[in-house]
mmCIF file of C-alpha atoms in Angstrom:
data_model
loop_
_atom_site.group_PDB
_atom_site.id
_atom_site.type_symbol
_atom_site.label_atom_id
_atom_site.label_comp_id
_atom_site.label_asym_id
_atom_site.label_seq_id
_atom_site.Cartn_x
_atom_site.Cartn_y
_atom_site.Cartn_z
ATOM 1 C CA MET A 1152 -56.798 118.471 46.556
ATOM 2 C CA ARG A 1153 -53.818 117.224 48.524
ATOM 3 C CA ASP A 1154 -56.006 114.540 50.159
ATOM 4 C CA LEU A 1155 -57.391 113.540 46.760
ATOM 5 C CA SER A 1156 -53.881 113.272 45.328
ATOM 6 C CA GLN A 1157 -52.791 111.093 48.246
ATOM 7 C CA ALA A 1158 -55.850 108.900 47.846
ATOM 8 C CA VAL A 1159 -55.174 108.463 44.131
ATOM 9 C CA GLY A 1160 -51.547 107.605 44.887
ATOM 10 C CA GLN A 1161 -52.599 105.026 47.475
ATOM 11 C CA TRP A 1162 -55.097 103.459 45.097
ATOM 12 C CA LYS A 1163 -52.474 103.329 42.366
ATOM 13 C CA GLN A 1164 -49.996 101.687 44.733
ATOM 14 C CA TRP A 1165 -52.639 99.164 45.811
ATOM 15 C CA ALA A 1166 -53.513 98.410 42.165
ATOM 16 C CA LEU A 1167 -49.847 97.820 41.321
ATOM 17 C CA TRP A 1168 -49.370 95.591 44.340
ATOM 18 C CA GLU A 1169 -52.548 93.632 43.599
ATOM 19 C CA GLY A 1170 -51.606 93.257 39.934
ATOM 20 C CA ALA A 1171 -48.168 91.976 40.882
ATOM 21 C CA ALA A 1172 -49.725 89.483 43.317
ATOM 22 C CA VAL A 1173 -52.142 88.223 40.642
ATOM 23 C CA GLY A 1174 -49.244 87.894 38.211
ATOM 24 C CA ARG A 1175 -47.233 85.848 40.706
ATOM 25 C CA SER A 1176 -50.208 83.580 41.346
ATOM 26 C CA ALA A 1177 -50.757 83.089 37.612
ATOM 27 C CA ARG A 1178 -47.092 82.211 37.073
ATOM 28 C CA ARG A 1179 -47.175 79.713 39.934
ATOM 29 C CA ALA A 1180 -50.359 78.149 38.544
ATOM 30 C CA LEU A 1181 -48.712 77.722 35.131
ATOM 31 C CA GLY A 1182 -45.336 76.733 36.547
ATOM 32 C CA GLY A 1183 -46.244 73.629 38.523
ATOM 33 C CA PRO A 1184 -48.528 71.920 41.062
ATOM 34 C CA GLY A 1185 -49.594 73.997 44.030
ATOM 35 C CA PRO A 1186 -52.547 75.782 45.668
ATOM 36 C CA GLU A 1187 -52.750 78.302 42.813
ATOM 37 C CA ARG A 1188 -53.079 75.584 40.188
ATOM 38 C CA ASP A 1189 -55.647 73.731 42.322
ATOM 39 C CA THR A 1190 -57.737 76.904 42.566
ATOM 40 C CA ALA A 1191 -57.508 77.522 38.826
ATOM 41 C CA VAL A 1192 -58.530 73.947 38.015
ATOM 42 C CA GLN A 1193 -61.552 74.100 40.319
ATOM 43 C CA ALA A 1194 -62.641 77.451 38.843
ATOM 44 C CA LEU A 1195 -62.420 76.115 35.277
ATOM 45 C CA LYS A 1196 -64.273 72.952 36.299
ATOM 46 C CA ALA A 1197 -67.096 75.050 37.782
ATOM 47 C CA ALA A 1198 -67.344 77.082 34.563
ATOM 48 C CA ALA A 1199 -67.369 73.898 32.476
ATOM 49 C CA ALA A 1200 -70.089 72.356 34.670
ATOM 50 C CA ALA A 1201 -72.238 75.480 34.270
ATOM 51 C CA LEU A 1202 -71.808 75.456 30.476
ATOM 52 C CA ILE A 1203 -72.749 71.776 30.236
ATOM 53 C CA ALA A 1204 -75.792 72.323 32.470
ATOM 54 C CA TRP A 1205 -76.963 75.261 30.385
ATOM 55 C CA ALA A 1206 -76.417 73.358 27.141
ATOM 56 C CA LEU A 1207 -78.620 70.525 28.394
ATOM 57 C CA ALA A 1208 -81.297 72.505 30.249
ATOM 58 C CA GLY A 1209 -81.498 75.697 28.183
ATOM 59 C CA TRP A 1210 -80.326 74.871 24.688
ATOM 60 C CA TRP A 1211 -81.439 71.222 24.275
ATOM 61 C CA TRP A 1212 -84.261 70.767 26.822
ATOM 62 C CA LYS A 1213 -85.484 74.407 26.647
ATOM 63 C CA ALA A 1214 -86.616 74.245 30.266
ATOM 64 C CA PRO A 1215 -88.698 77.189 31.518
ATOM 65 C CA MET A 1216 -86.274 77.854 34.415
ATOM 66 C CA ALA A 1217 -83.085 76.620 32.757
ATOM 67 C CA MET A 1218 -80.969 79.058 34.787
ATOM 68 C CA LEU A 1219 -81.378 76.845 37.880
ATOM 69 C CA ALA A 1220 -79.278 74.068 36.316
ATOM 70 C CA PRO A 1221 -76.038 76.039 35.715
ATOM 71 C CA TRP A 1222 -76.601 78.016 38.935
ATOM 72 C CA THR A 1223 -76.695 74.755 40.919
ATOM 73 C CA ALA A 1224 -73.795 73.193 38.997
ATOM 74 C CA ILE A 1225 -71.460 76.102 39.762
ATOM 75 C CA PHE A 1226 -71.966 75.885 43.514
ATOM 76 C CA LEU A 1227 -71.525 72.113 43.623
ATOM 77 C CA VAL A 1228 -67.975 72.061 42.233
ATOM 78 C CA GLN A 1229 -66.581 72.141 45.756
ATOM 79 C CA SER A 1230 -63.059 71.655 47.070
ATOM 80 C CA THR A 1231 -63.697 67.948 47.763
ATOM 81 C CA VAL A 1232 -66.037 65.342 46.281
ATOM 82 C CA TYR A 1233 -67.467 64.636 49.733
ATOM 83 C CA ARG A 1234 -68.268 68.321 50.169
ATOM 84 C CA SER A 1235 -69.917 68.393 46.721
ATOM 85 C CA LEU A 1236 -72.162 65.475 47.653
ATOM 86 C CA LYS A 1237 -73.031 67.020 51.012
ATOM 87 C CA SER A 1238 -73.749 70.404 49.408
ATOM 88 C CA ALA A 1239 -75.929 68.745 46.746
ATOM 89 C CA LEU A 1240 -78.150 67.167 49.387
ATOM 90 C CA GLN A 1241 -78.320 70.400 51.375
ATOM 91 C CA GLN A 1242 -79.090 72.520 48.343
ATOM 92 C CA PHE A 1243 -81.804 70.237 47.025
ATOM 93 C CA VAL A 1244 -83.580 70.213 50.398
ATOM 94 C CA VAL A 1245 -83.476 73.997 50.815
ATOM 95 C CA VAL A 1246 -84.495 74.654 47.191
ATOM 96 C CA VAL A 1247 -87.471 72.299 47.535
ATOM 97 C CA MET A 1248 -88.500 73.920 50.791
ATOM 98 C CA GLY A 1249 -88.100 77.472 49.489
ATOM 99 C CA THR A 1250 -90.021 76.664 46.325
ATOM 100 C CA LEU A 1251 -92.897 75.007 48.185
ATOM 101 C CA LEU A 1252 -93.131 77.879 50.681
ATOM 102 C CA ALA A 1253 -93.258 80.460 47.905
ATOM 103 C CA ALA A 1254 -95.742 78.468 45.832
ATOM 104 C CA GLY A 1255 -98.013 77.939 48.826
ATOM 105 C CA ALA A 1256 -97.887 81.618 49.790
ATOM 106 C CA GLY A 1257 -98.539 82.660 46.176
ATOM 107 C CA VAL A 1258 -101.556 80.405 45.800
ATOM 108 C CA LEU A 1259 -102.908 81.507 49.190
ATOM 109 C CA THR A 1260 -102.603 85.263 48.622
ATOM 110 C CA GLY A 1261 -102.582 85.695 44.850
ATOM 111 C CA ASN A 1262 -100.265 88.667 45.324
ATOM 112 C CA ALA A 1263 -96.464 88.622 44.992
ATOM 113 C CA MET A 1264 -95.890 91.239 47.724
ATOM 114 C CA LEU A 1265 -98.106 89.510 50.265
ATOM 115 C CA ALA A 1266 -96.566 86.155 49.349
ATOM 116 C CA MET A 1267 -93.102 87.547 50.011
ATOM 117 C CA ILE A 1268 -94.199 88.854 53.422
ATOM 118 C CA ILE A 1269 -95.337 85.347 54.327
ATOM 119 C CA ALA A 1270 -92.713 83.163 52.626
ATOM 120 C CA LEU A 1271 -89.403 85.026 53.004
ATOM 121 C CA PRO A 1272 -89.238 85.179 56.824
ATOM 122 C CA VAL A 1273 -90.033 81.465 57.075
ATOM 123 C CA ALA A 1274 -87.533 80.610 54.322
ATOM 124 C CA MET A 1275 -84.816 82.673 56.038
ATOM 125 C CA LEU A 1276 -85.440 80.949 59.363
ATOM 126 C CA PHE A 1277 -85.424 77.542 57.685
ATOM 127 C CA GLY A 1278 -82.205 78.319 55.804
ATOM 128 C CA SER A 1279 -80.456 79.491 58.972
ATOM 129 C CA TYR A 1280 -80.541 75.954 60.383
ATOM 130 C CA ALA A 1281 -76.888 75.081 61.071
ATOM 131 C CA ARG A 1282 -77.081 71.707 59.302
ATOM 132 C CA PHE A 1283 -77.545 73.463 55.963
ATOM 133 C CA GLY A 1284 -74.360 75.535 56.272
ATOM 134 C CA THR A 1285 -73.854 78.109 53.530
ATOM 135 C CA GLN A 1286 -76.445 76.373 51.341
ATOM 136 C CA GLY A 1287 -79.195 77.637 53.641
ATOM 137 C CA LEU A 1288 -79.305 80.981 51.808
ATOM 138 C CA ASN A 1289 -80.621 79.140 48.758
ATOM 139 C CA ALA A 1290 -84.010 78.671 50.480
ATOM 140 C CA PRO A 1291 -85.024 82.374 50.316
ATOM 141 C CA THR A 1292 -83.310 82.656 46.914
ATOM 142 C CA ALA A 1293 -85.448 79.840 45.514
ATOM 143 C CA ALA A 1294 -88.537 81.457 47.028
ATOM 144 C CA LEU A 1295 -87.685 84.746 45.329
ATOM 145 C CA PHE A 1296 -87.276 83.022 41.953
ATOM 146 C CA VAL A 1297 -90.766 81.563 42.271
ATOM 147 C CA LEU A 1298 -92.430 84.779 43.414
ATOM 148 C CA VAL A 1299 -90.677 87.082 40.930
ATOM 149 C CA TYR A 1300 -91.547 84.868 37.968
ATOM 150 C CA GLY A 1301 -95.066 84.373 39.349
ATOM 151 C CA THR A 1302 -95.438 80.720 38.296
ATOM 152 C CA TYR A 1303 -96.967 78.456 40.938
ATOM 153 C CA SER A 1304 -98.389 75.535 38.953
ATOM 154 C CA GLY A 1305 -97.427 71.978 39.740
ATOM 155 C CA PHE A 1306 -95.794 71.674 36.302
ATOM 156 C CA ASP A 1307 -93.571 74.703 36.942
ATOM 157 C CA ILE A 1308 -92.566 73.508 40.399
ATOM 158 C CA LEU A 1309 -91.709 70.050 39.041
ATOM 159 C CA HIS A 1310 -89.534 71.669 36.367
ATOM 160 C CA ARG A 1311 -87.637 73.635 38.996
ATOM 161 C CA PHE A 1312 -86.908 70.458 40.943
ATOM 162 C CA LEU A 1313 -85.767 68.624 37.808
ATOM 163 C CA GLU A 1314 -83.537 71.514 36.719
ATOM 164 C CA THR A 1315 -81.963 71.665 40.180
ATOM 165 C CA LEU A 1316 -81.340 67.907 40.116
ATOM 166 C CA LEU A 1317 -79.817 68.157 36.645
ATOM 167 C CA GLY A 1318 -77.410 70.897 37.738
ATOM 168 C CA ALA A 1319 -76.502 68.971 40.889
ATOM 169 C CA ALA A 1320 -75.788 65.794 38.940
ATOM 170 C CA ILE A 1321 -73.593 67.641 36.439
ATOM 171 C CA GLY A 1322 -71.678 69.495 39.160
ATOM 172 C CA LEU A 1323 -71.045 66.274 41.079
ATOM 173 C CA ALA A 1324 -70.006 64.368 37.977
ATOM 174 C CA VAL A 1325 -67.556 67.034 36.800
ATOM 175 C CA ASN A 1326 -65.965 67.387 40.242
ATOM 176 C CA ALA A 1327 -65.666 63.630 40.807
ATOM 177 C CA LEU A 1328 -64.503 62.535 37.348
ATOM 178 C CA VAL A 1329 -62.423 65.459 36.030
ATOM 179 C CA LEU A 1330 -59.209 65.779 38.056
ATOM 180 C CA PRO A 1331 -60.975 65.023 41.343
ATOM 181 C CA PRO A 1332 -59.419 67.182 44.069
ATOM 182 C CA VAL A 1333 -57.044 65.427 46.488
ATOM 183 C CA HIS A 1334 -55.461 67.588 49.185
ATOM 184 C CA SER A 1335 -52.424 65.718 50.503
ATOM 185 C CA ARG A 1336 -49.777 68.255 49.488
ATOM 186 C CA SER A 1337 -50.171 70.421 52.588
ATOM 187 C CA VAL A 1338 -49.869 67.422 54.894
ATOM 188 C CA ARG A 1339 -46.615 66.319 53.300
ATOM 189 C CA HIS A 1340 -45.274 69.876 53.249
ATOM 190 C CA LEU A 1341 -45.948 70.431 56.953
ATOM 191 C CA ARG A 1342 -44.861 66.874 57.749
ATOM 192 C CA SER A 1343 -41.451 67.451 56.170
ATOM 193 C CA HIS A 1344 -40.910 70.964 57.551
ATOM 194 C CA LEU A 1345 -41.861 70.331 61.181
ATOM 195 C CA PRO A 1346 -38.776 68.189 61.962
ATOM 196 C CA GLU A 1347 -36.568 70.655 60.084
ATOM 197 C CA GLU A 1348 -37.909 73.631 62.028
ATOM 198 C CA SER A 1349 -37.641 71.754 65.321
ATOM 199 C CA ALA A 1350 -34.040 70.826 64.531
ATOM 200 C CA ALA A 1351 -33.199 74.398 63.556
ATOM 201 C CA LEU A 1352 -34.629 75.752 66.826
ATOM 202 C CA LEU A 1353 -32.839 73.175 68.969
ATOM 203 C CA HIS A 1354 -29.550 73.933 67.199
ATOM 204 C CA THR A 1355 -30.124 77.672 67.679
ATOM 205 C CA VAL A 1356 -30.743 77.221 71.412
ATOM 206 C CA ALA A 1357 -27.669 75.006 71.698
ATOM 207 C CA ASP A 1358 -25.480 77.524 69.862
ATOM 208 C CA GLY A 1359 -26.841 80.376 71.969
ATOM 209 C CA LEU A 1360 -26.137 78.576 75.237
ATOM 210 C CA SER A 1361 -22.627 77.656 74.069
ATOM 211 C CA ASP A 1362 -21.661 81.093 72.687
ATOM 212 C CA ASP A 1363 -23.475 83.742 74.742
ATOM 213 C CA GLY A 1364 -24.865 81.767 77.656
ATOM 214 C CA LEU A 1365 -28.418 82.277 78.902
ATOM 215 C CA THR A 1366 -29.621 85.806 78.032
ATOM 216 C CA GLN A 1367 -33.097 87.250 78.428
ATOM 217 C CA GLU A 1368 -33.409 88.430 74.831
ATOM 218 C CA GLY A 1369 -32.142 85.179 73.349
ATOM 219 C CA ALA A 1370 -34.301 82.979 75.592
ATOM 220 C CA GLN A 1371 -37.450 84.968 74.792
ATOM 221 C CA THR A 1372 -36.737 84.648 71.058
ATOM 222 C CA TRP A 1373 -36.349 80.888 71.452
ATOM 223 C CA HIS A 1374 -39.633 80.678 73.332
ATOM 224 C CA ASP A 1375 -41.486 82.654 70.644
ATOM 225 C CA ARG A 1376 -40.202 80.284 67.966
ATOM 226 C CA ALA A 1377 -41.202 77.281 70.078
ATOM 227 C CA TRP A 1378 -44.758 78.652 70.315
ATOM 228 C CA ARG A 1379 -44.894 78.839 66.525
ATOM 229 C CA LEU A 1380 -43.814 75.193 66.370
ATOM 230 C CA THR A 1381 -46.883 74.163 68.362
ATOM 231 C CA ASP A 1382 -48.995 76.160 65.902
ATOM 232 C CA ARG A 1383 -47.449 74.100 63.091
ATOM 233 C CA VAL A 1384 -48.835 70.937 64.694
ATOM 234 C CA THR A 1385 -52.299 72.517 64.765
ATOM 235 C CA GLU A 1386 -51.939 73.387 61.071
ATOM 236 C CA LEU A 1387 -50.879 69.795 60.367
ATOM 237 C CA ARG A 1388 -53.988 68.417 62.057
ATOM 238 C CA THR A 1389 -56.191 70.738 60.014
ATOM 239 C CA ALA A 1390 -54.414 69.772 56.797
ATOM 240 C CA ARG A 1391 -54.716 66.073 57.602
ATOM 241 C CA SER A 1392 -58.452 66.435 58.222
ATOM 242 C CA TRP A 1393 -58.768 68.237 54.875
ATOM 243 C CA SER A 1394 -56.737 65.487 53.166
ATOM 244 C CA ASP A 1395 -58.831 62.689 54.685
ATOM 245 C CA GLU A 1396 -62.021 64.413 53.530
ATOM 246 C CA SER A 1397 -60.720 64.722 49.974
ATOM 247 C CA TYR A 1398 -60.431 60.906 49.724
ATOM 248 C CA ARG A 1399 -64.000 60.266 50.866
ATOM 249 C CA PHE A 1400 -66.397 59.260 48.062
ATOM 250 C CA ASN A 1401 -63.690 60.152 45.526
ATOM 251 C CA PRO A 1402 -64.032 57.636 42.656
ATOM 252 C CA GLY A 1403 -61.139 59.111 40.688
ATOM 253 C CA ARG A 1404 -58.477 59.094 43.418
ATOM 254 C CA LYS A 1405 -56.835 55.981 41.964
ATOM 255 C CA LEU A 1406 -56.913 57.303 38.397
ATOM 256 C CA ARG A 1407 -55.355 60.753 38.710
ATOM 257 C CA ARG A 1408 -51.751 61.402 39.497
ATOM 258 C CA SER A 1409 -51.253 61.203 43.246
ATOM 259 C CA ALA A 1410 -48.462 61.678 45.734
ATOM 260 C CA PRO A 1411 -47.729 58.873 48.210
ATOM 261 C CA LEU A 1412 -50.096 58.814 51.129
ATOM 262 C CA PRO A 1413 -48.889 60.822 54.126
ATOM 263 C CA PRO A 1414 -47.685 58.913 57.187
ATOM 264 C CA ALA A 1415 -50.147 57.738 59.810
ATOM 265 C CA ALA A 1416 -51.642 60.174 62.288
ATOM 266 C CA ASP A 1417 -49.711 58.535 65.155
ATOM 267 C CA TRP A 1418 -46.739 60.587 63.989
ATOM 268 C CA ASP A 1419 -48.734 63.778 64.646
ATOM 269 C CA PHE A 1420 -49.338 62.854 68.287
ATOM 270 C CA THR A 1421 -45.656 62.146 68.864
ATOM 271 C CA TRP A 1422 -44.603 65.451 67.362
ATOM 272 C CA ASP A 1423 -47.304 67.275 69.273
ATOM 273 C CA ARG A 1424 -45.599 66.081 72.450
ATOM 274 C CA ILE A 1425 -42.116 66.854 71.113
ATOM 275 C CA THR A 1426 -42.992 70.442 70.217
ATOM 276 C CA HIS A 1427 -44.620 70.958 73.609
ATOM 277 C CA HIS A 1428 -41.485 69.617 75.321
ATOM 278 C CA ILE A 1429 -39.379 72.079 73.326
ATOM 279 C CA GLU A 1430 -41.762 74.886 74.253
ATOM 280 C CA ALA A 1431 -41.551 73.894 77.927
ATOM 281 C CA ILE A 1432 -37.738 73.897 77.860
ATOM 282 C CA THR A 1433 -37.555 77.321 76.227
ATOM 283 C CA ARG A 1434 -40.202 78.679 78.608
ATOM 284 C CA THR A 1435 -38.163 77.562 81.619
ATOM 285 C CA LEU A 1436 -35.018 79.121 80.145
ATOM 286 C CA ALA A 1437 -36.884 82.371 79.366
ATOM 287 C CA GLU A 1438 -38.331 82.578 82.882
ATOM 288 C CA SER A 1439 -34.911 81.916 84.413
ATOM 289 C CA ALA A 1440 -33.201 84.537 82.244
ATOM 290 C CA GLY A 1441 -36.003 87.071 82.742
ATOM 291 C CA GLY A 1442 -35.660 87.269 86.519
ATOM 292 C CA SER A 1443 -39.026 85.686 87.317
ATOM 293 C CA GLY A 1444 -37.725 84.481 90.675
ATOM 294 C CA ARG A 1445 -36.205 81.287 89.344
ATOM 295 C CA ALA A 1446 -32.501 80.883 89.930
ATOM 296 C CA ALA A 1447 -30.323 80.589 86.851
ATOM 297 C CA LEU A 1448 -28.708 77.277 85.921
ATOM 298 C CA PRO A 1449 -25.385 76.337 87.525
ATOM 299 C CA ASP A 1450 -22.331 77.531 85.603
ATOM 300 C CA ALA A 1451 -21.526 74.150 84.074
ATOM 301 C CA ALA A 1452 -25.127 73.251 83.193
ATOM 302 C CA PRO A 1453 -25.683 75.417 80.054
ATOM 303 C CA ALA A 1454 -22.856 73.648 78.197
ATOM 304 C CA ILE A 1455 -24.353 70.235 78.996
ATOM 305 C CA VAL A 1456 -27.861 71.369 78.062
ATOM 306 C CA ALA A 1457 -26.440 72.790 74.832
ATOM 307 C CA GLU A 1458 -24.839 69.440 73.939
ATOM 308 C CA LEU A 1459 -28.065 67.605 74.758
ATOM 309 C CA LEU A 1460 -30.237 69.932 72.648
ATOM 310 C CA ARG A 1461 -27.774 69.892 69.751
ATOM 311 C CA ALA A 1462 -27.892 66.080 69.665
ATOM 312 C CA ALA A 1463 -31.704 66.174 69.987
ATOM 313 C CA GLY A 1464 -31.790 68.566 67.019
ATOM 314 C CA ASP A 1465 -29.734 66.077 65.010
ATOM 315 C CA VAL A 1466 -32.316 63.365 65.790
ATOM 316 C CA CYS A 1467 -35.106 65.659 64.556
ATOM 317 C CA GLU A 1468 -33.166 66.552 61.421
ATOM 318 C CA LEU A 1469 -32.642 62.876 60.579
ATOM 319 C CA ASP A 1470 -36.281 61.917 61.031
ATOM 320 C CA ASP A 1471 -36.968 59.589 58.119
ATOM 321 C CA THR A 1472 -40.666 58.739 58.225
ATOM 322 C CA LEU A 1473 -41.283 60.346 54.827
ATOM 323 C CA GLU A 1474 -38.510 58.350 53.121
ATOM 324 C CA HIS A 1475 -36.121 61.140 52.156
ATOM 325 C CA SER A 1476 -34.669 58.988 49.364
ATOM 326 C CA ASP A 1477 -36.594 57.422 46.505
ATOM 327 C CA PRO A 1478 -36.831 53.641 47.091
ATOM 328 C CA GLY A 1479 -36.220 53.114 43.385
ATOM 329 C CA GLU A 1480 -32.905 54.933 43.326
ATOM 330 C CA PRO A 1481 -29.652 52.975 43.511
ATOM 331 C CA GLY A 1482 -28.291 52.945 47.046
ATOM 332 C CA ALA A 1483 -31.583 54.064 48.587
ATOM 333 C CA ASP A 1484 -31.586 51.251 51.135
ATOM 334 C CA GLU A 1485 -28.012 51.983 52.159
ATOM 335 C CA SER A 1486 -28.811 55.684 52.505
ATOM 336 C CA ARG A 1487 -31.765 54.867 54.725
ATOM 337 C CA ARG A 1488 -29.676 52.554 56.881
ATOM 338 C CA ARG A 1489 -26.987 55.216 57.182
ATOM 339 C CA ARG A 1490 -29.533 57.789 58.299
ATOM 340 C CA GLY A 1491 -30.846 55.318 60.845
ATOM 341 C CA ARG A 1492 -27.358 54.755 62.263
ATOM 342 C CA ASP A 1493 -26.690 58.496 62.433
ATOM 343 C CA ARG A 1494 -30.038 59.052 64.110
ATOM 344 C CA ARG A 1495 -29.352 56.437 66.788
ATOM 345 C CA ALA A 1496 -25.848 57.811 67.317
ATOM 346 C CA ALA A 1497 -27.270 61.304 67.834
ATOM 347 C CA LEU A 1498 -29.809 59.916 70.292
ATOM 348 C CA GLN A 1499 -26.995 58.164 72.153
ATOM 349 C CA ARG A 1500 -25.091 61.460 72.462
ATOM 350 C CA ALA A 1501 -28.240 63.111 73.806
ATOM 351 C CA TYR A 1502 -28.680 60.411 76.445
ATOM 352 C CA THR A 1503 -25.039 60.698 77.444
ATOM 353 C CA ALA A 1504 -25.483 64.435 77.986
ATOM 354 C CA GLN A 1505 -28.728 63.720 79.863
ATOM 355 C CA SER A 1506 -26.833 61.365 82.158
ATOM 356 C CA GLU A 1507 -24.312 64.121 82.939
ATOM 357 C CA LEU A 1508 -27.134 66.561 83.599
ATOM 358 C CA ASN A 1509 -28.819 64.087 85.952
ATOM 359 C CA SER A 1510 -25.593 63.539 87.897
ATOM 360 C CA MET A 1511 -25.075 67.297 88.290
ATOM 361 C CA PHE A 1512 -28.694 67.715 89.405
ATOM 362 C CA ARG A 1513 -28.269 65.126 92.158
ATOM 363 C CA GLU A 1514 -25.077 66.804 93.389
ATOM 364 C CA ARG A 1515 -26.444 70.365 93.625
ATOM 365 C CA GLY A 1516 -28.169 71.896 96.626
ATOM 366 C CA ASP A 1517 -31.552 73.617 96.785
ATOM 367 C CA GLU A 1518 -30.328 76.906 95.312
ATOM 368 C CA TYR A 1519 -30.947 75.823 91.713
ATOM 369 C CA LEU A 1520 -33.641 73.255 92.386
ATOM 370 C CA ASP A 1521 -36.583 74.981 90.662
ATOM 371 C CA THR A 1522 -35.059 75.770 87.264
ATOM 372 C CA PHE A 1523 -32.688 72.809 87.201
ATOM 373 C CA ALA A 1524 -35.455 70.318 88.028
ATOM 374 C CA ALA A 1525 -37.743 71.739 85.332
ATOM 375 C CA VAL A 1526 -35.060 71.641 82.607
ATOM 376 C CA THR A 1527 -33.970 68.131 83.601
ATOM 377 C CA ALA A 1528 -37.532 66.779 83.609
ATOM 378 C CA ASP A 1529 -38.401 68.444 80.294
ATOM 379 C CA THR A 1530 -35.297 67.110 78.533
ATOM 380 C CA ILE A 1531 -36.043 63.601 79.834
ATOM 381 C CA ARG A 1532 -39.530 63.794 78.338
ATOM 382 C CA LEU A 1533 -38.131 65.154 75.079
ATOM 383 C CA LEU A 1534 -35.639 62.303 74.707
ATOM 384 C CA SER A 1535 -38.299 59.740 75.552
ATOM 385 C CA ASP A 1536 -40.414 60.845 72.576
ATOM 386 C CA LEU A 1537 -37.406 61.297 70.307
ATOM 387 C CA SER A 1538 -36.543 57.652 71.030
ATOM 388 C CA SER A 1539 -39.823 56.602 69.427
ATOM 389 C CA ILE A 1540 -39.043 58.371 66.141
ATOM 390 C CA ALA A 1541 -35.422 57.166 66.161
ATOM 391 C CA GLY A 1542 -36.579 53.585 65.839
ATOM 392 C CA ARG A 1543 -35.388 52.192 69.164
ATOM 393 C CA GLU A 1544 -33.903 53.174 72.481
ATOM 394 C CA PRO A 1545 -30.159 53.927 72.701
ATOM 395 C CA ASP A 1546 -27.781 51.101 73.513
ATOM 396 C CA ASP A 1547 -26.453 52.708 76.689
ATOM 397 C CA GLU A 1548 -28.604 51.134 79.408
ATOM 398 C CA ALA A 1549 -26.825 53.084 82.123
ATOM 399 C CA ALA A 1550 -27.804 56.386 80.515
ATOM 400 C CA ARG A 1551 -31.441 55.362 80.482
ATOM 401 C CA ASP A 1552 -31.288 54.167 84.083
ATOM 402 C CA ASP A 1553 -29.860 57.514 85.153
ATOM 403 C CA ALA A 1554 -32.585 59.338 83.234
ATOM 404 C CA ASP A 1555 -35.289 57.191 84.839
ATOM 405 C CA GLY A 1556 -33.790 57.837 88.257
ATOM 406 C CA ALA A 1557 -33.795 61.598 87.722
ATOM 407 C CA ALA A 1558 -37.389 61.483 86.512
ATOM 408 C CA GLY A 1559 -38.364 59.628 89.640
#
């Protein structure tokens, strides 16, 4: 009884938690644009497509297998128009094949059970072909429809094909013409947050080096956060691929409300390198602090590295590819120019600190060579890529010459 009471309590707690989660999702769907609203719109579109298909095939046409039309329409309201078109072609092929297999087996045997023994294994193998994706399961399903209803005539088979085509056409039309799905929100969200998170991490590392120095716990925390930054770039690539697909074969993309297109993919490659440079810097610091055999940095070096990373964080924070200000607002151009000046000034401070770090590296002996060389090389690479997002190289030619010399 005690176990039963605990189980009931756990189920009640789960039901409350699940109900609260559903309520939050519903409020977000009603409150504004977002993934929850997108999901709700697609679900309602699928229901509408099924109702239209049934009205045409079952109520008006009175087709003998009218269920196939709404059944097909539901599954073809996909997350993108391109995916709907691809699924329509896949589904029609597998439905035709499953129907023909079942009809042939039924005519050959004259018995539903024997026909299933012959047709279902072949239909399952055919549907498992990777090119058909999830639509492959419709091959044995179509075969079952034929064998259960026991109608194998050419007229019945033709009706099944026509009903499937009708449902596919309705599903495609509804998905393409009624609020056609465009998935650019995730790209812009990740695109705007990646520089902010990179800046926050660089500022945290700089503050830690300035306040507490290089500690094992702090350095490991920085490295863990840097690893998550590289995961963000992977998420951005996935989101961009999803966004690009949503624009393919989408006739309504110019008619529905749309956010500005995300920046070009070249930006992704630059930030992929930047996040890996940050990860490399934090890994070197973590290995040095963790007693992996690498000597710690010289006493004066952490303060210089802190100044360099703080300035690099400012450059990340001022990244302006997404146009932080609305071009239509008064003073938008001046705000953009001011951000550009601040960004170049921050980059100049970073190069000045890099020059100091290079000079110290050349003056030290072999005691600190391993860790010091790794940090110096990684910061040089970081500033090189930050220069590309800052618009141009810093004005201090001497700082760049020193950096190039250290890299060599």
